[in-house]
Amino acid sequence: GFQNGGATVNGDVFQESNGPTDAYAAIAKADRLTQEPESIRKWREEQKKRLEELDAASKVTEQEKKDLEEWNLRQNEQVEKNRANNRIADKAFYQQPDADVIGYVASEEAFLKESKEETPGSEWEKVAQLCDFNPKSSKQSKDVSRMRSVLISLKQTPLSR
């Protein structure tokens, strides 16, 4: 039968009383019942930590995207420059007689013939035409400003032989 020990809810025994009770004891008991279990508190902390890590990772990926776009712009610039140079070289090659038959050797011979006909000092002008003299600052590329200045000075005042 029923015991005279009071009502039991979730394993807690509640004593029934009609007399004055401690009002704060009831509030403390309600606080304990509404307080989060340890496992949920741990989960919240871990979830907060995971979200912070994801935020940090997304910031890194944004920087990587920016760097990739920058690299793509430089790459596309270089590809267009190479295409233009190749078109010029192709035009010079195909203006030769029997260029389609002779092939690469004719192109090389034309280059050698052209270089022999040049006046002394114009070699550096030809080298300067092949170089990109636009300074670009990038974290990933090496500093070539010294080499650039040497080539420009050689173009302006060639070495004397």
mmCIF file of C-alpha atoms in Angstrom:
data_model
loop_
_atom_site.group_PDB
_atom_site.id
_atom_site.type_symbol
_atom_site.label_atom_id
_atom_site.label_comp_id
_atom_site.label_asym_id
_atom_site.label_seq_id
_atom_site.Cartn_x
_atom_site.Cartn_y
_atom_site.Cartn_z
ATOM 1 C CA GLY A 1 0.000 0.000 0.000
ATOM 2 C CA PHE A 2 0.734 3.567 0.337
ATOM 3 C CA GLN A 3 3.420 4.662 2.694
ATOM 4 C CA ASN A 4 3.089 7.614 4.901
ATOM 5 C CA GLY A 5 6.372 9.138 3.686
ATOM 6 C CA GLY A 6 4.858 11.584 1.169
ATOM 7 C CA ALA A 7 4.616 11.742 -2.600
ATOM 8 C CA THR A 8 7.490 10.581 -4.791
ATOM 9 C CA VAL A 9 8.211 12.382 -8.102
ATOM 10 C CA ASN A 10 11.227 11.321 -10.178
ATOM 11 C CA GLY A 11 12.793 9.746 -7.137
ATOM 12 C CA ASP A 12 12.429 12.866 -4.985
ATOM 13 C CA VAL A 13 10.252 12.532 -1.907
ATOM 14 C CA PHE A 14 8.023 15.503 -1.203
ATOM 15 C CA GLN A 15 6.661 15.824 2.295
ATOM 16 C CA GLU A 16 3.190 17.194 2.563
ATOM 17 C CA SER A 17 2.760 19.753 5.264
ATOM 18 C CA ASN A 18 0.122 22.229 6.133
ATOM 19 C CA GLY A 19 2.363 24.256 8.393
ATOM 20 C CA PRO A 20 4.698 27.106 7.567
ATOM 21 C CA THR A 21 7.675 26.009 5.445
ATOM 22 C CA ASP A 22 10.878 27.667 4.382
ATOM 23 C CA ALA A 23 9.952 29.701 1.260
ATOM 24 C CA TYR A 24 13.557 29.756 0.058
ATOM 25 C CA ALA A 25 13.816 25.981 0.208
ATOM 26 C CA ALA A 26 11.025 25.698 -2.367
ATOM 27 C CA ILE A 27 12.792 28.173 -4.674
ATOM 28 C CA ALA A 28 16.095 26.327 -4.273
ATOM 29 C CA LYS A 29 14.352 23.058 -5.088
ATOM 30 C CA ALA A 30 12.787 24.622 -8.231
ATOM 31 C CA ASP A 31 16.199 25.975 -9.277
ATOM 32 C CA ARG A 32 17.733 22.522 -8.988
ATOM 33 C CA LEU A 33 14.954 21.046 -11.093
ATOM 34 C CA THR A 34 15.253 23.703 -13.843
ATOM 35 C CA GLN A 35 19.053 23.761 -13.864
ATOM 36 C CA GLU A 36 20.648 22.265 -17.009
ATOM 37 C CA PRO A 37 22.076 18.797 -16.760
ATOM 38 C CA GLU A 38 25.866 18.518 -16.947
ATOM 39 C CA SER A 39 25.790 16.791 -20.343
ATOM 40 C CA ILE A 40 23.783 19.613 -21.948
ATOM 41 C CA ARG A 41 26.099 22.252 -20.446
ATOM 42 C CA LYS A 42 29.141 20.402 -21.854
ATOM 43 C CA TRP A 43 27.466 20.119 -25.242
ATOM 44 C CA ARG A 44 26.748 23.880 -25.298
ATOM 45 C CA GLU A 45 30.389 24.667 -24.491
ATOM 46 C CA GLU A 46 31.642 22.286 -27.177
ATOM 47 C CA GLN A 47 29.171 23.696 -29.712
ATOM 48 C CA LYS A 48 30.288 27.240 -28.914
ATOM 49 C CA LYS A 49 33.916 26.192 -29.390
ATOM 50 C CA ARG A 50 33.107 24.488 -32.721
ATOM 51 C CA LEU A 51 31.285 27.574 -33.990
ATOM 52 C CA GLU A 52 34.244 29.794 -33.078
ATOM 53 C CA GLU A 53 36.587 27.454 -34.977
ATOM 54 C CA LEU A 54 34.286 27.523 -38.018
ATOM 55 C CA ASP A 55 34.225 31.327 -37.935
ATOM 56 C CA ALA A 56 38.026 31.429 -37.832
ATOM 57 C CA ALA A 57 38.217 28.925 -40.695
ATOM 58 C CA SER A 58 35.783 30.964 -42.793
ATOM 59 C CA LYS A 59 37.938 34.063 -42.307
ATOM 60 C CA VAL A 60 40.953 32.104 -43.553
ATOM 61 C CA THR A 61 39.055 30.863 -46.597
ATOM 62 C CA GLU A 62 37.971 34.426 -47.419
ATOM 63 C CA GLN A 63 41.643 35.478 -47.452
ATOM 64 C CA GLU A 64 42.500 32.457 -49.590
ATOM 65 C CA LYS A 65 39.732 33.362 -52.047
ATOM 66 C CA LYS A 66 41.062 36.916 -52.264
ATOM 67 C CA ASP A 67 44.609 35.641 -52.893
ATOM 68 C CA LEU A 68 43.345 33.213 -55.532
ATOM 69 C CA GLU A 69 41.446 35.964 -57.367
ATOM 70 C CA GLU A 70 44.571 38.145 -57.287
ATOM 71 C CA TRP A 71 46.671 35.287 -58.663
ATOM 72 C CA ASN A 72 44.102 34.587 -61.394
ATOM 73 C CA LEU A 73 44.193 38.228 -62.492
ATOM 74 C CA ARG A 74 47.999 38.184 -62.726
ATOM 75 C CA GLN A 75 47.917 34.815 -64.503
ATOM 76 C CA ASN A 76 45.351 36.019 -67.049
ATOM 77 C CA GLU A 77 47.460 39.137 -67.662
ATOM 78 C CA GLN A 78 50.524 36.991 -68.306
ATOM 79 C CA VAL A 79 48.597 34.600 -70.567
ATOM 80 C CA GLU A 80 47.306 37.499 -72.675
ATOM 81 C CA LYS A 81 50.819 38.925 -72.935
ATOM 82 C CA ASN A 82 52.183 35.530 -74.006
ATOM 83 C CA ARG A 83 49.411 35.163 -76.575
ATOM 84 C CA ALA A 84 50.236 38.560 -78.051
ATOM 85 C CA ASN A 85 53.951 37.709 -78.200
ATOM 86 C CA ASN A 86 53.188 34.343 -79.795
ATOM 87 C CA ARG A 87 50.955 35.959 -82.421
ATOM 88 C CA ILE A 88 53.755 38.359 -83.347
ATOM 89 C CA ALA A 89 56.260 35.497 -83.550
ATOM 90 C CA ASP A 90 53.824 33.413 -85.629
ATOM 91 C CA LYS A 91 53.280 36.271 -88.079
ATOM 92 C CA ALA A 92 57.031 36.641 -88.514
ATOM 93 C CA PHE A 93 57.390 32.898 -88.973
ATOM 94 C CA TYR A 94 54.608 32.502 -91.522
ATOM 95 C CA GLN A 95 55.870 35.438 -93.594
ATOM 96 C CA GLN A 96 58.883 33.319 -94.531
ATOM 97 C CA PRO A 97 58.756 31.345 -97.767
ATOM 98 C CA ASP A 98 57.814 27.664 -97.274
ATOM 99 C CA ALA A 99 57.172 28.186 -93.564
ATOM 100 C CA ASP A 100 54.602 25.411 -93.446
ATOM 101 C CA VAL A 101 57.112 22.919 -94.873
ATOM 102 C CA ILE A 102 60.280 24.014 -93.139
ATOM 103 C CA GLY A 103 58.847 24.179 -89.622
ATOM 104 C CA TYR A 104 60.675 25.105 -86.471
ATOM 105 C CA VAL A 105 64.170 25.147 -88.011
ATOM 106 C CA ALA A 106 63.200 28.009 -90.313
ATOM 107 C CA SER A 107 61.955 30.008 -87.381
ATOM 108 C CA GLU A 108 65.214 29.455 -85.530
ATOM 109 C CA GLU A 109 67.276 30.339 -88.608
ATOM 110 C CA ALA A 110 65.241 33.505 -89.119
ATOM 111 C CA PHE A 111 65.886 34.480 -85.526
ATOM 112 C CA LEU A 112 69.633 33.899 -85.904
ATOM 113 C CA LYS A 113 69.693 35.805 -89.197
ATOM 114 C CA GLU A 114 67.790 38.667 -87.621
ATOM 115 C CA SER A 115 70.134 38.754 -84.631
ATOM 116 C CA LYS A 116 73.227 38.846 -86.887
ATOM 117 C CA GLU A 117 71.839 41.787 -88.852
ATOM 118 C CA GLU A 118 71.215 43.843 -85.740
ATOM 119 C CA THR A 119 73.449 46.720 -84.888
ATOM 120 C CA PRO A 120 75.537 46.263 -81.764
ATOM 121 C CA GLY A 121 73.574 47.154 -78.648
ATOM 122 C CA SER A 122 70.146 46.409 -80.069
ATOM 123 C CA GLU A 123 70.172 42.953 -78.493
ATOM 124 C CA TRP A 124 69.176 44.506 -75.197
ATOM 125 C CA GLU A 125 66.279 46.261 -76.861
ATOM 126 C CA LYS A 126 65.064 42.866 -78.062
ATOM 127 C CA VAL A 127 65.504 41.423 -74.568
ATOM 128 C CA ALA A 128 63.653 44.408 -73.117
ATOM 129 C CA GLN A 129 60.724 43.753 -75.489
ATOM 130 C CA LEU A 130 60.363 40.261 -74.043
ATOM 131 C CA CYS A 131 60.404 41.459 -70.425
ATOM 132 C CA ASP A 132 57.522 42.733 -68.349
ATOM 133 C CA PHE A 133 58.668 45.952 -66.691
ATOM 134 C CA ASN A 134 55.480 46.657 -64.754
ATOM 135 C CA PRO A 135 56.328 46.441 -61.059
ATOM 136 C CA LYS A 136 53.939 44.157 -59.226
ATOM 137 C CA SER A 137 54.092 43.740 -55.495
ATOM 138 C CA SER A 138 53.090 40.328 -54.324
ATOM 139 C CA LYS A 139 53.875 38.393 -51.196
ATOM 140 C CA GLN A 140 54.497 35.234 -53.177
ATOM 141 C CA SER A 141 56.763 36.554 -55.932
ATOM 142 C CA LYS A 142 60.429 37.361 -55.557
ATOM 143 C CA ASP A 143 61.738 40.904 -55.726
ATOM 144 C CA VAL A 144 63.087 41.358 -59.257
ATOM 145 C CA SER A 145 63.350 45.139 -59.226
ATOM 146 C CA ARG A 146 67.161 45.016 -59.348
ATOM 147 C CA MET A 147 67.133 42.743 -62.425
ATOM 148 C CA ARG A 148 64.534 44.989 -64.040
ATOM 149 C CA SER A 149 66.693 48.078 -63.481
ATOM 150 C CA VAL A 150 69.788 46.275 -64.856
ATOM 151 C CA LEU A 151 67.935 45.318 -68.053
ATOM 152 C CA ILE A 152 66.617 48.845 -68.515
ATOM 153 C CA SER A 153 70.091 50.329 -68.035
ATOM 154 C CA LEU A 154 71.565 47.813 -70.526
ATOM 155 C CA LYS A 155 68.890 48.752 -73.034
ATOM 156 C CA GLN A 156 69.719 52.448 -72.678
ATOM 157 C CA THR A 157 73.513 52.079 -72.578
ATOM 158 C CA PRO A 158 74.648 48.711 -73.984
ATOM 159 C CA LEU A 159 77.914 47.104 -72.953
ATOM 160 C CA SER A 160 80.896 48.077 -75.080
ATOM 161 C CA ARG A 161 82.924 45.256 -76.590
#
